Amino acid sequence: MNYSESMFYIANEDLNARGNIGVKKKIYAQTRVFEKYLSKCFITRYAYGMAWLLQGEQVIEKEVALSREACFACYCEWMKKYHCRRAYMRCIIPASCLYISFLREMKEMGVHVVLEYPTYPYEGEVKNEEILREDREYRGEIGKYVSLATTYAKGETVHGIRTIALQNGVNVEEHVVRNVRKKGTQINLLAVAGFSSYLGFERVLEGLYRYYQNPGTYDFHFYMVGDGYEKRNYIRLVKEYGLEQYVEFCGIRTGGQLDSCYDNADIGIAPMGMYKVGIKSATPIKTREYCSRGLPFVYGYEDDGFTGKEPYVRQVTNSPEPVDMNEIIELYEATAQNRDVIAEMRNYAEKNFSWDVLLKDVVEYMKNEGR
């Protein structure tokens, strides 16, 4: 490993924002892999008119940057100062003249760039037509300066750029295996998320409403851990459906408080609304976290990490249909108080969702390109 050179992980967002907790964890996990196999790795971020350069949590540089252009200028100066030869960059939408100029300058400096597209295709998620119009005008030029992209969807190219398909991973060691809850007649559901539209948790609320029109043997309690703009809609639906005694909004939980939430849970709820943004296949971090914790879960899309036939998962439709609570009951009855299931899930996560495994092809590419 060559410590006379460096690598930059370029994140053009505020990693400390409440809604970016998951993104920050992912970036730091990926950075640890790059440092382990390539070189010293710095992280950039941009927030409140300031450009930042970090190594881990330590601030190395910071500069006032009142525009995106000034921010990119800071990044380029730091790359020269710290002998950057490689960059892994979360894509910026829209592609713009300024963005293309930044990519061009990095190439001229001899920096080999890999672009990550966290969501692709992204047209369904970006609702502003003006942004999409600008993006369509310039995105065809990205391939002049970038020869590899990573995505979390199947496909050979993005805007003409060769891709490596990734799955989202986790630092398995960070996730404590949950304790086994005694089997009973109450099924505790747990959703841990930043509440966005694509999560589709209204499908669970609607399913609960239907279930309680003609309730069965089991009672449900749905713990919703997190925050986000969609929370207001979920609160409205809980009141409309009269589910106040069955649904609890827990706010953001971390550390020991989050561990306790998992200990109290029987079934995890993964994204249910991918259809809203035109996505059929995805690899969200949350299912990997549930798997690491040993929490059986329900999800509503195609997930490259699971077949849907595993004994600890249930795949439902990628549609607006309410979730059938009987499917959750079946999963609960098959997994409740089963230590073997928990051990199987943890083992599966260790073998399949570690970032060391998932980034192997990217690391090999960057080793060769960065010589």
PDB file of C-alpha atoms in Angstrom, residues 15-254:
ATOM      1  CA  LEU A  15     -23.468  13.837   6.017  1.00  0.00           C
ATOM      2  CA  ASN A  16     -24.494  15.071   9.465  1.00  0.00           C
ATOM      3  CA  ALA A  17     -28.076  15.845   8.439  1.00  0.00           C
ATOM      4  CA  ARG A  18     -30.630  13.747  10.325  1.00  0.00           C
ATOM      5  CA  GLY A  19     -31.892  12.168   7.123  1.00  0.00           C
ATOM      6  CA  ASN A  20     -28.400  11.070   6.076  1.00  0.00           C
ATOM      7  CA  ILE A  21     -27.584   8.758   8.981  1.00  0.00           C
ATOM      8  CA  GLY A  22     -27.737   5.674   6.755  1.00  0.00           C
ATOM      9  CA  VAL A  23     -25.772   7.350   3.963  1.00  0.00           C
ATOM     10  CA  LYS A  24     -23.044   8.378   6.377  1.00  0.00           C
ATOM     11  CA  LYS A  25     -22.730   4.868   7.816  1.00  0.00           C
ATOM     12  CA  LYS A  26     -22.463   3.455   4.309  1.00  0.00           C
ATOM     13  CA  ILE A  27     -19.808   5.969   3.217  1.00  0.00           C
ATOM     14  CA  TYR A  28     -17.684   5.354   6.286  1.00  0.00           C
ATOM     15  CA  ALA A  29     -17.942   1.584   5.805  1.00  0.00           C
ATOM     16  CA  GLN A  30     -16.902   1.859   2.145  1.00  0.00           C
ATOM     17  CA  THR A  31     -14.057   4.191   3.072  1.00  0.00           C
ATOM     18  CA  ARG A  32     -12.667   1.668   5.536  1.00  0.00           C
ATOM     19  CA  VAL A  33     -12.463  -0.889   2.716  1.00  0.00           C
ATOM     20  CA  PHE A  34     -10.693   1.552   0.380  1.00  0.00           C
ATOM     21  CA  GLU A  35      -8.178   2.416   3.091  1.00  0.00           C
ATOM     22  CA  LYS A  36      -7.614  -1.259   3.813  1.00  0.00           C
ATOM     23  CA  TYR A  37      -6.814  -2.231   0.215  1.00  0.00           C
ATOM     24  CA  LEU A  38      -5.782   0.942  -1.643  1.00  0.00           C
ATOM     25  CA  SER A  39      -4.456   4.013   0.148  1.00  0.00           C
ATOM     26  CA  LYS A  40      -5.258   6.687   2.684  1.00  0.00           C
ATOM     27  CA  CYS A  41      -8.823   7.812   1.969  1.00  0.00           C
ATOM     28  CA  PHE A  42     -10.236  11.281   2.638  1.00  0.00           C
ATOM     29  CA  ILE A  43     -13.933  12.171   2.620  1.00  0.00           C
ATOM     30  CA  THR A  44     -15.321  15.423   1.257  1.00  0.00           C
ATOM     31  CA  ARG A  45     -18.652  16.916   2.207  1.00  0.00           C
ATOM     32  CA  TYR A  46     -20.437  20.157   1.457  1.00  0.00           C
ATOM     33  CA  ALA A  47     -22.867  21.899   3.808  1.00  0.00           C
ATOM     34  CA  TYR A  48     -23.992  25.415   4.724  1.00  0.00           C
ATOM     35  CA  GLY A  49     -21.560  27.163   2.397  1.00  0.00           C
ATOM     36  CA  MET A  50     -18.571  25.201   3.684  1.00  0.00           C
ATOM     37  CA  ALA A  51     -16.450  22.544   1.991  1.00  0.00           C
ATOM     38  CA  TRP A  52     -14.933  19.969   4.332  1.00  0.00           C
ATOM     39  CA  LEU A  53     -12.170  17.390   4.057  1.00  0.00           C
ATOM     40  CA  LEU A  54     -12.144  14.617   6.634  1.00  0.00           C
ATOM     41  CA  GLN A  55     -10.278  11.472   7.483  1.00  0.00           C
ATOM     42  CA  GLY A  56     -12.735   9.450   9.469  1.00  0.00           C
ATOM     43  CA  GLU A  57     -14.357  11.906  11.873  1.00  0.00           C
ATOM     44  CA  GLN A  58     -11.292  14.157  11.973  1.00  0.00           C
ATOM     45  CA  VAL A  59     -11.526  17.455  10.091  1.00  0.00           C
ATOM     46  CA  ILE A  60      -8.394  17.927   7.982  1.00  0.00           C
ATOM     47  CA  GLU A  61      -9.402  21.024   5.987  1.00  0.00           C
ATOM     48  CA  LYS A  62     -12.384  23.362   5.725  1.00  0.00           C
ATOM     49  CA  GLU A  63     -13.014  26.344   3.496  1.00  0.00           C
ATOM     50  CA  VAL A  64     -15.839  28.790   2.873  1.00  0.00           C
ATOM     51  CA  ALA A  65     -17.441  27.801  -0.432  1.00  0.00           C
ATOM     52  CA  LEU A  66     -20.564  29.819  -1.160  1.00  0.00           C
ATOM     53  CA  SER A  67     -21.233  28.087  -4.465  1.00  0.00           C
ATOM     54  CA  ARG A  68     -20.854  24.636  -5.960  1.00  0.00           C
ATOM     55  CA  GLU A  69     -18.138  26.018  -8.221  1.00  0.00           C
ATOM     56  CA  ALA A  70     -16.147  27.209  -5.191  1.00  0.00           C
ATOM     57  CA  CYS A  71     -16.690  23.841  -3.546  1.00  0.00           C
ATOM     58  CA  PHE A  72     -15.279  21.958  -6.556  1.00  0.00           C
ATOM     59  CA  ALA A  73     -12.313  24.348  -6.612  1.00  0.00           C
ATOM     60  CA  CYS A  74     -11.576  23.454  -2.971  1.00  0.00           C
ATOM     61  CA  TYR A  75     -11.760  19.752  -3.762  1.00  0.00           C
ATOM     62  CA  CYS A  76      -9.292  20.133  -6.645  1.00  0.00           C
ATOM     63  CA  GLU A  77      -6.821  22.077  -4.517  1.00  0.00           C
ATOM     64  CA  TRP A  78      -6.984  19.451  -1.791  1.00  0.00           C
ATOM     65  CA  MET A  79      -6.502  16.666  -4.322  1.00  0.00           C
ATOM     66  CA  LYS A  80      -3.297  18.322  -5.494  1.00  0.00           C
ATOM     67  CA  LYS A  81      -2.116  18.945  -1.931  1.00  0.00           C
ATOM     68  CA  TYR A  82      -2.684  15.360  -0.787  1.00  0.00           C
ATOM     69  CA  HIS A  83      -1.531  13.638  -4.010  1.00  0.00           C
ATOM     70  CA  CYS A  84      -4.920  12.146  -4.868  1.00  0.00           C
ATOM     71  CA  ARG A  85      -4.820   9.523  -7.629  1.00  0.00           C
ATOM     72  CA  ARG A  86      -8.262   7.938  -7.228  1.00  0.00           C
ATOM     73  CA  ALA A  87     -11.739   9.227  -6.428  1.00  0.00           C
ATOM     74  CA  TYR A  88     -14.962   7.413  -5.658  1.00  0.00           C
ATOM     75  CA  MET A  89     -17.789   9.887  -6.130  1.00  0.00           C
ATOM     76  CA  ARG A  90     -21.502   9.831  -5.452  1.00  0.00           C
ATOM     77  CA  CYS A  91     -23.077  11.161  -8.626  1.00  0.00           C
ATOM     78  CA  ILE A  92     -24.596  14.616  -8.773  1.00  0.00           C
ATOM     79  CA  ILE A  93     -27.988  15.172 -10.362  1.00  0.00           C
ATOM     80  CA  PRO A  94     -28.441  17.076 -12.516  1.00  0.00           C
ATOM     81  CA  ALA A  95     -25.351  16.635 -14.609  1.00  0.00           C
ATOM     82  CA  SER A  96     -24.461  20.217 -15.512  1.00  0.00           C
ATOM     83  CA  CYS A  97     -21.799  22.209 -17.303  1.00  0.00           C
ATOM     84  CA  LEU A  98     -20.118  22.826 -13.944  1.00  0.00           C
ATOM     85  CA  TYR A  99     -20.238  19.128 -13.023  1.00  0.00           C
ATOM     86  CA  ILE A 100     -18.721  18.129 -16.373  1.00  0.00           C
ATOM     87  CA  SER A 101     -15.965  20.706 -15.885  1.00  0.00           C
ATOM     88  CA  PHE A 102     -15.166  19.201 -12.475  1.00  0.00           C
ATOM     89  CA  LEU A 103     -14.915  15.699 -13.958  1.00  0.00           C
ATOM     90  CA  ARG A 104     -12.704  17.054 -16.754  1.00  0.00           C
ATOM     91  CA  GLU A 105     -10.372  18.772 -14.309  1.00  0.00           C
ATOM     92  CA  MET A 106      -9.972  15.614 -12.235  1.00  0.00           C
ATOM     93  CA  LYS A 107      -9.065  13.645 -15.350  1.00  0.00           C
ATOM     94  CA  GLU A 108      -6.520  16.287 -16.365  1.00  0.00           C
ATOM     95  CA  MET A 109      -4.963  15.985 -12.888  1.00  0.00           C
ATOM     96  CA  GLY A 110      -4.591  12.235 -13.401  1.00  0.00           C
ATOM     97  CA  VAL A 111      -7.318  11.300 -10.901  1.00  0.00           C
ATOM     98  CA  HIS A 112      -9.158   8.088 -11.856  1.00  0.00           C
ATOM     99  CA  VAL A 113     -12.856   8.477 -10.994  1.00  0.00           C
ATOM    100  CA  VAL A 114     -15.503   5.851 -10.286  1.00  0.00           C
ATOM    101  CA  LEU A 115     -19.063   7.229 -10.082  1.00  0.00           C
ATOM    102  CA  GLU A 116     -21.655   5.674  -7.808  1.00  0.00           C
ATOM    103  CA  TYR A 117     -25.340   5.956  -8.705  1.00  0.00           C
ATOM    104  CA  PRO A 118     -27.178   5.181  -5.437  1.00  0.00           C
ATOM    105  CA  THR A 119     -30.474   5.090  -7.368  1.00  0.00           C
ATOM    106  CA  TYR A 120     -30.772   4.079 -11.013  1.00  0.00           C
ATOM    107  CA  PRO A 121     -32.863   4.735 -12.949  1.00  0.00           C
ATOM    108  CA  TYR A 122     -33.490   7.954 -11.045  1.00  0.00           C
ATOM    109  CA  GLU A 123     -36.083   9.675 -13.253  1.00  0.00           C
ATOM    110  CA  GLY A 124     -38.907   8.332 -11.088  1.00  0.00           C
ATOM    111  CA  GLU A 125     -37.349   9.807  -7.954  1.00  0.00           C
ATOM    112  CA  VAL A 126     -36.512  13.251  -9.401  1.00  0.00           C
ATOM    113  CA  LYS A 127     -39.828  15.024  -9.872  1.00  0.00           C
ATOM    114  CA  ASN A 128     -38.488  18.406 -11.042  1.00  0.00           C
ATOM    115  CA  GLU A 129     -38.686  18.465 -14.849  1.00  0.00           C
ATOM    116  CA  GLU A 130     -36.250  21.377 -15.089  1.00  0.00           C
ATOM    117  CA  ILE A 131     -33.606  19.343 -13.269  1.00  0.00           C
ATOM    118  CA  LEU A 132     -34.217  16.356 -15.521  1.00  0.00           C
ATOM    119  CA  ARG A 133     -34.007  18.544 -18.634  1.00  0.00           C
ATOM    120  CA  GLU A 134     -30.586  19.857 -17.592  1.00  0.00           C
ATOM    121  CA  ASP A 135     -29.449  16.368 -16.694  1.00  0.00           C
ATOM    122  CA  ARG A 136     -30.428  14.984 -20.111  1.00  0.00           C
ATOM    123  CA  GLU A 137     -28.518  17.781 -21.804  1.00  0.00           C
ATOM    124  CA  TYR A 138     -25.177  17.008 -20.130  1.00  0.00           C
ATOM    125  CA  ARG A 139     -25.153  13.403 -18.901  1.00  0.00           C
ATOM    126  CA  GLY A 140     -24.003  12.053 -22.255  1.00  0.00           C
ATOM    127  CA  GLU A 141     -20.656  13.798 -21.688  1.00  0.00           C
ATOM    128  CA  ILE A 142     -19.870  12.038 -18.404  1.00  0.00           C
ATOM    129  CA  GLY A 143     -18.394   9.049 -20.206  1.00  0.00           C
ATOM    130  CA  LYS A 144     -15.620  11.223 -21.654  1.00  0.00           C
ATOM    131  CA  TYR A 145     -14.092  11.523 -18.189  1.00  0.00           C
ATOM    132  CA  VAL A 146     -15.353   8.468 -16.288  1.00  0.00           C
ATOM    133  CA  SER A 147     -14.897   4.878 -17.461  1.00  0.00           C
ATOM    134  CA  LEU A 148     -16.662   3.001 -14.643  1.00  0.00           C
ATOM    135  CA  ALA A 149     -19.837   3.487 -12.623  1.00  0.00           C
ATOM    136  CA  THR A 150     -21.370   1.459  -9.825  1.00  0.00           C
ATOM    137  CA  THR A 151     -25.099   0.977  -9.434  1.00  0.00           C
ATOM    138  CA  TYR A 152     -27.483  -0.986  -7.277  1.00  0.00           C
ATOM    139  CA  ALA A 153     -29.560  -2.129 -10.236  1.00  0.00           C
ATOM    140  CA  LYS A 154     -28.912  -4.666 -12.951  1.00  0.00           C
ATOM    141  CA  GLY A 155     -27.581  -3.315 -16.239  1.00  0.00           C
ATOM    142  CA  GLU A 156     -24.387  -3.189 -18.236  1.00  0.00           C
ATOM    143  CA  THR A 157     -24.119   0.571 -18.707  1.00  0.00           C
ATOM    144  CA  VAL A 158     -25.252   3.891 -17.250  1.00  0.00           C
ATOM    145  CA  HIS A 159     -25.239   6.756 -19.759  1.00  0.00           C
ATOM    146  CA  GLY A 160     -22.885   4.668 -21.876  1.00  0.00           C
ATOM    147  CA  ILE A 161     -20.459   4.015 -18.969  1.00  0.00           C
ATOM    148  CA  ARG A 162     -19.566   0.427 -18.052  1.00  0.00           C
ATOM    149  CA  THR A 163     -20.963  -0.567 -14.669  1.00  0.00           C
ATOM    150  CA  ILE A 164     -20.247  -2.869 -11.784  1.00  0.00           C
ATOM    151  CA  ALA A 165     -23.504  -3.847 -10.091  1.00  0.00           C
ATOM    152  CA  LEU A 166     -23.249  -3.540  -6.327  1.00  0.00           C
ATOM    153  CA  GLN A 167     -25.439  -4.564  -3.483  1.00  0.00           C
ATOM    154  CA  ASN A 168     -25.701  -2.443  -0.403  1.00  0.00           C
ATOM    155  CA  GLY A 169     -23.638  -3.834   2.435  1.00  0.00           C
ATOM    156  CA  VAL A 170     -23.197  -3.359   6.142  1.00  0.00           C
ATOM    157  CA  ASN A 171     -20.462  -3.500   8.707  1.00  0.00           C
ATOM    158  CA  VAL A 172     -21.880  -6.660  10.268  1.00  0.00           C
ATOM    159  CA  GLU A 173     -19.816  -6.320  13.442  1.00  0.00           C
ATOM    160  CA  GLU A 174     -21.601  -3.046  14.265  1.00  0.00           C
ATOM    161  CA  HIS A 175     -24.986  -4.758  14.499  1.00  0.00           C
ATOM    162  CA  VAL A 176     -25.718  -6.622  17.723  1.00  0.00           C
ATOM    163  CA  VAL A 177     -27.655  -9.846  17.257  1.00  0.00           C
ATOM    164  CA  ARG A 178     -31.089  -9.429  18.786  1.00  0.00           C
ATOM    165  CA  ASN A 179     -32.264 -11.351  21.811  1.00  0.00           C
ATOM    166  CA  VAL A 180     -34.917 -14.013  21.324  1.00  0.00           C
ATOM    167  CA  ARG A 181     -38.413 -12.890  22.266  1.00  0.00           C
ATOM    168  CA  LYS A 182     -40.794 -15.390  23.821  1.00  0.00           C
ATOM    169  CA  LYS A 183     -43.512 -16.540  21.443  1.00  0.00           C
ATOM    170  CA  GLY A 184     -46.928 -15.152  22.266  1.00  0.00           C
ATOM    171  CA  THR A 185     -50.101 -13.760  20.755  1.00  0.00           C
ATOM    172  CA  GLN A 186     -48.691 -10.275  20.087  1.00  0.00           C
ATOM    173  CA  ILE A 187     -46.534  -9.791  16.988  1.00  0.00           C
ATOM    174  CA  ASN A 188     -44.252  -6.775  17.165  1.00  0.00           C
ATOM    175  CA  LEU A 189     -43.415  -5.222  13.800  1.00  0.00           C
ATOM    176  CA  LEU A 190     -40.394  -2.936  13.466  1.00  0.00           C
ATOM    177  CA  ALA A 191     -39.530  -0.412  10.750  1.00  0.00           C
ATOM    178  CA  VAL A 192     -36.266   1.512  11.128  1.00  0.00           C
ATOM    179  CA  ALA A 193     -35.935   4.142   8.415  1.00  0.00           C
ATOM    180  CA  GLY A 194     -35.857   7.712   7.231  1.00  0.00           C
ATOM    181  CA  PHE A 195     -39.506   8.018   6.291  1.00  0.00           C
ATOM    182  CA  SER A 196     -39.614   8.620   2.538  1.00  0.00           C
ATOM    183  CA  SER A 197     -42.374   7.937   0.039  1.00  0.00           C
ATOM    184  CA  TYR A 198     -40.693   4.911  -1.547  1.00  0.00           C
ATOM    185  CA  LEU A 199     -40.823   3.043   1.791  1.00  0.00           C
ATOM    186  CA  GLY A 200     -44.554   2.561   1.301  1.00  0.00           C
ATOM    187  CA  PHE A 201     -45.319   1.851   4.954  1.00  0.00           C
ATOM    188  CA  GLU A 202     -48.903   2.946   4.353  1.00  0.00           C
ATOM    189  CA  ARG A 203     -49.371  -0.559   2.890  1.00  0.00           C
ATOM    190  CA  VAL A 204     -48.751  -2.006   6.349  1.00  0.00           C
ATOM    191  CA  LEU A 205     -51.075   0.517   8.005  1.00  0.00           C
ATOM    192  CA  GLU A 206     -53.789  -0.325   5.477  1.00  0.00           C
ATOM    193  CA  GLY A 207     -53.161  -4.025   6.074  1.00  0.00           C
ATOM    194  CA  LEU A 208     -53.565  -3.529   9.817  1.00  0.00           C
ATOM    195  CA  TYR A 209     -56.793  -1.608   9.240  1.00  0.00           C
ATOM    196  CA  ARG A 210     -58.208  -4.477   7.163  1.00  0.00           C
ATOM    197  CA  TYR A 211     -57.040  -7.085   9.664  1.00  0.00           C
ATOM    198  CA  TYR A 212     -58.805  -5.374  12.535  1.00  0.00           C
ATOM    199  CA  GLN A 213     -62.091  -5.303  10.610  1.00  0.00           C
ATOM    200  CA  ASN A 214     -62.182  -9.037  11.349  1.00  0.00           C
ATOM    201  CA  PRO A 215     -59.321  -9.709  13.795  1.00  0.00           C
ATOM    202  CA  GLY A 216     -57.767 -13.111  14.290  1.00  0.00           C
ATOM    203  CA  THR A 217     -55.857 -14.734  17.149  1.00  0.00           C
ATOM    204  CA  TYR A 218     -52.918 -12.345  17.070  1.00  0.00           C
ATOM    205  CA  ASP A 219     -52.567  -8.713  18.007  1.00  0.00           C
ATOM    206  CA  PHE A 220     -50.055  -6.490  16.229  1.00  0.00           C
ATOM    207  CA  HIS A 221     -47.948  -3.604  17.448  1.00  0.00           C
ATOM    208  CA  PHE A 222     -46.084  -1.614  14.800  1.00  0.00           C
ATOM    209  CA  TYR A 223     -43.043   0.315  16.077  1.00  0.00           C
ATOM    210  CA  MET A 224     -41.954   2.965  13.577  1.00  0.00           C
ATOM    211  CA  VAL A 225     -38.426   4.131  14.387  1.00  0.00           C
ATOM    212  CA  GLY A 226     -37.082   7.142  12.507  1.00  0.00           C
ATOM    213  CA  ASP A 227     -38.146  10.450  11.045  1.00  0.00           C
ATOM    214  CA  GLY A 228     -38.720  12.072   7.652  1.00  0.00           C
ATOM    215  CA  TYR A 229     -41.170  13.997   5.525  1.00  0.00           C
ATOM    216  CA  GLU A 230     -43.537  11.033   5.064  1.00  0.00           C
ATOM    217  CA  LYS A 231     -44.086  10.692   8.808  1.00  0.00           C
ATOM    218  CA  ARG A 232     -46.855  13.286   8.689  1.00  0.00           C
ATOM    219  CA  ASN A 233     -48.778  11.132   6.226  1.00  0.00           C
ATOM    220  CA  TYR A 234     -48.330   8.021   8.373  1.00  0.00           C
ATOM    221  CA  ILE A 235     -49.619   9.871  11.447  1.00  0.00           C
ATOM    222  CA  ARG A 236     -52.660  10.994   9.454  1.00  0.00           C
ATOM    223  CA  LEU A 237     -53.399   7.430   8.327  1.00  0.00           C
ATOM    224  CA  VAL A 238     -53.050   6.032  11.852  1.00  0.00           C
ATOM    225  CA  LYS A 239     -55.697   8.486  13.039  1.00  0.00           C
ATOM    226  CA  GLU A 240     -57.917   7.909  10.018  1.00  0.00           C
ATOM    227  CA  TYR A 241     -57.818   4.127  10.485  1.00  0.00           C
ATOM    228  CA  GLY A 242     -58.143   4.280  14.288  1.00  0.00           C
ATOM    229  CA  LEU A 243     -54.856   2.444  14.832  1.00  0.00           C
ATOM    230  CA  GLU A 244     -53.483   4.587  17.653  1.00  0.00           C
ATOM    231  CA  GLN A 245     -53.278   1.654  20.090  1.00  0.00           C
ATOM    232  CA  TYR A 246     -51.424  -0.512  17.537  1.00  0.00           C
ATOM    233  CA  VAL A 247     -48.861   1.916  16.091  1.00  0.00           C
ATOM    234  CA  GLU A 248     -46.112   3.775  17.939  1.00  0.00           C
ATOM    235  CA  PHE A 249     -43.872   6.473  16.460  1.00  0.00           C
ATOM    236  CA  CYS A 250     -40.595   6.112  18.352  1.00  0.00           C
ATOM    237  CA  GLY A 251     -38.493   8.866  16.779  1.00  0.00           C
ATOM    238  CA  ILE A 252     -34.833   8.320  15.961  1.00  0.00           C
ATOM    239  CA  ARG A 253     -33.075   5.667  18.036  1.00  0.00           C
ATOM    240  CA  THR A 254     -29.372   4.831  18.088  1.00  0.00           C
TER     241      THR A 254
END
